[in-house]
Amino acid sequence: MEKLFAFNMKSNEFKTLVQTGTIEFTNGSSIKCLLEIKKNIDSNGDEKITEYNIVRVDEYFKNEKPIETPEGKKNRQKQEAERMQGKLF
């Protein structure tokens, strides 16, 4: 069973790609992203999720094939550079 939830798209780069029609993002579309989950504790001490924020979109899927976004590529290259730098020291 799929679980549906509301979210805030905080990735302006991805949002622009969708709004200009460069990327098709419709109901049922899938993405690989950095997801921020905000929670509060209610009066009973139970954790309640209050917000889902998509901070960065690394990939979207077209016909089940992953396609890297420009911001995903920047993030991947940054991580690779950090790994390489770590090997130097």
Short mmCIF file of C-alpha atoms in Angstrom, two decimals:
data_model
loop_
_atom_site.label_atom_id
_atom_site.label_comp_id
_atom_site.label_asym_id
_atom_site.label_seq_id
_atom_site.Cartn_x
_atom_site.Cartn_y
_atom_site.Cartn_z
CA MET A 1 0.00 0.00 0.00
CA GLU A 2 1.41 3.37 -1.01
CA LYS A 3 1.40 6.12 1.56
CA LEU A 4 0.65 9.60 0.26
CA PHE A 5 1.72 12.75 2.06
CA ALA A 6 1.90 16.48 1.50
CA PHE A 7 5.29 18.15 1.19
CA ASN A 8 6.96 21.50 0.59
CA MET A 9 9.27 21.74 -2.42
CA LYS A 10 12.19 23.82 -1.11
CA SER A 11 14.42 23.02 -4.11
CA ASN A 12 14.00 26.14 -6.22
CA GLU A 13 16.15 24.64 -8.97
CA PHE A 14 13.91 21.58 -9.38
CA LYS A 15 10.77 23.69 -9.01
CA THR A 16 11.93 25.93 -11.88
CA LEU A 17 12.68 22.90 -14.10
CA VAL A 18 9.14 21.63 -13.51
CA GLN A 19 7.48 25.03 -13.99
CA THR A 20 9.30 25.62 -17.29
CA GLY A 21 8.32 22.15 -18.55
CA THR A 22 11.93 20.91 -18.70
CA ILE A 23 10.98 18.09 -16.31
CA GLU A 24 7.56 16.48 -16.03
CA PHE A 25 6.60 16.00 -12.37
CA THR A 26 3.04 14.79 -11.92
CA ASN A 27 0.99 12.68 -9.54
CA GLY A 28 2.83 9.37 -9.10
CA SER A 29 6.25 10.73 -10.09
CA SER A 30 9.25 9.53 -8.07
CA ILE A 31 12.34 11.42 -6.96
CA LYS A 32 15.51 10.72 -4.98
CA CYS A 33 15.96 13.66 -2.65
CA LEU A 34 17.24 15.13 0.58
CA LEU A 35 14.15 15.09 2.79
CA GLU A 36 13.83 17.17 5.94
CA ILE A 37 11.22 15.89 8.39
CA LYS A 38 10.03 18.26 11.11
CA LYS A 39 8.43 16.82 14.23
CA ASN A 40 6.78 18.07 17.40
CA ILE A 41 6.00 16.28 20.63
CA ASP A 42 2.35 16.46 21.63
CA SER A 43 0.95 16.77 25.15
CA ASN A 44 1.02 12.96 25.53
CA GLY A 45 4.73 12.86 24.71
CA ASP A 46 4.15 11.31 21.28
CA GLU A 47 6.15 12.43 18.25
CA LYS A 48 4.04 13.88 15.46
CA ILE A 49 5.36 14.73 12.01
CA THR A 50 4.39 18.29 11.19
CA GLU A 51 6.17 18.92 7.91
CA TYR A 52 8.05 17.27 5.04
CA ASN A 53 10.46 19.52 3.13
CA ILE A 54 12.25 18.46 -0.04
CA VAL A 55 15.52 20.35 0.28
CA ARG A 56 17.39 18.97 -2.75
CA VAL A 57 16.36 16.71 -5.65
CA ASP A 58 19.21 14.47 -6.78
CA GLU A 59 17.34 12.36 -9.34
CA TYR A 60 13.92 12.00 -10.88
CA PHE A 61 12.66 8.91 -12.65
CA LYS A 62 11.37 8.69 -16.21
CA ASN A 63 10.07 5.26 -17.25
CA GLU A 64 11.73 3.92 -14.06
CA LYS A 65 15.13 5.18 -15.27
CA PRO A 66 16.94 7.57 -12.89
CA ILE A 67 17.93 10.93 -14.37
CA GLU A 68 20.36 13.07 -12.39
CA THR A 69 19.35 16.69 -11.85
CA PRO A 70 21.89 19.54 -12.12
CA GLU A 71 21.76 20.07 -8.34
CA GLY A 72 22.15 16.31 -7.83
CA LYS A 73 25.24 16.34 -10.04
CA LYS A 74 26.72 19.26 -8.07
CA ASN A 75 26.07 17.43 -4.81
CA ARG A 76 27.57 14.15 -6.10
CA GLN A 77 30.71 15.96 -7.36
CA LYS A 78 31.06 17.76 -4.02
CA GLN A 79 30.81 14.45 -2.13
CA GLU A 80 33.36 12.81 -4.46
CA ALA A 81 35.78 15.73 -3.97
CA GLU A 82 35.39 15.49 -0.19
CA ARG A 83 36.10 11.73 -0.31
CA MET A 84 39.20 12.29 -2.44
CA GLN A 85 40.43 15.04 -0.13
CA GLY A 86 40.00 12.72 2.84
CA LYS A 87 42.28 10.18 1.19
CA LEU A 88 45.05 12.77 0.93
CA PHE A 89 45.30 13.23 4.69
#
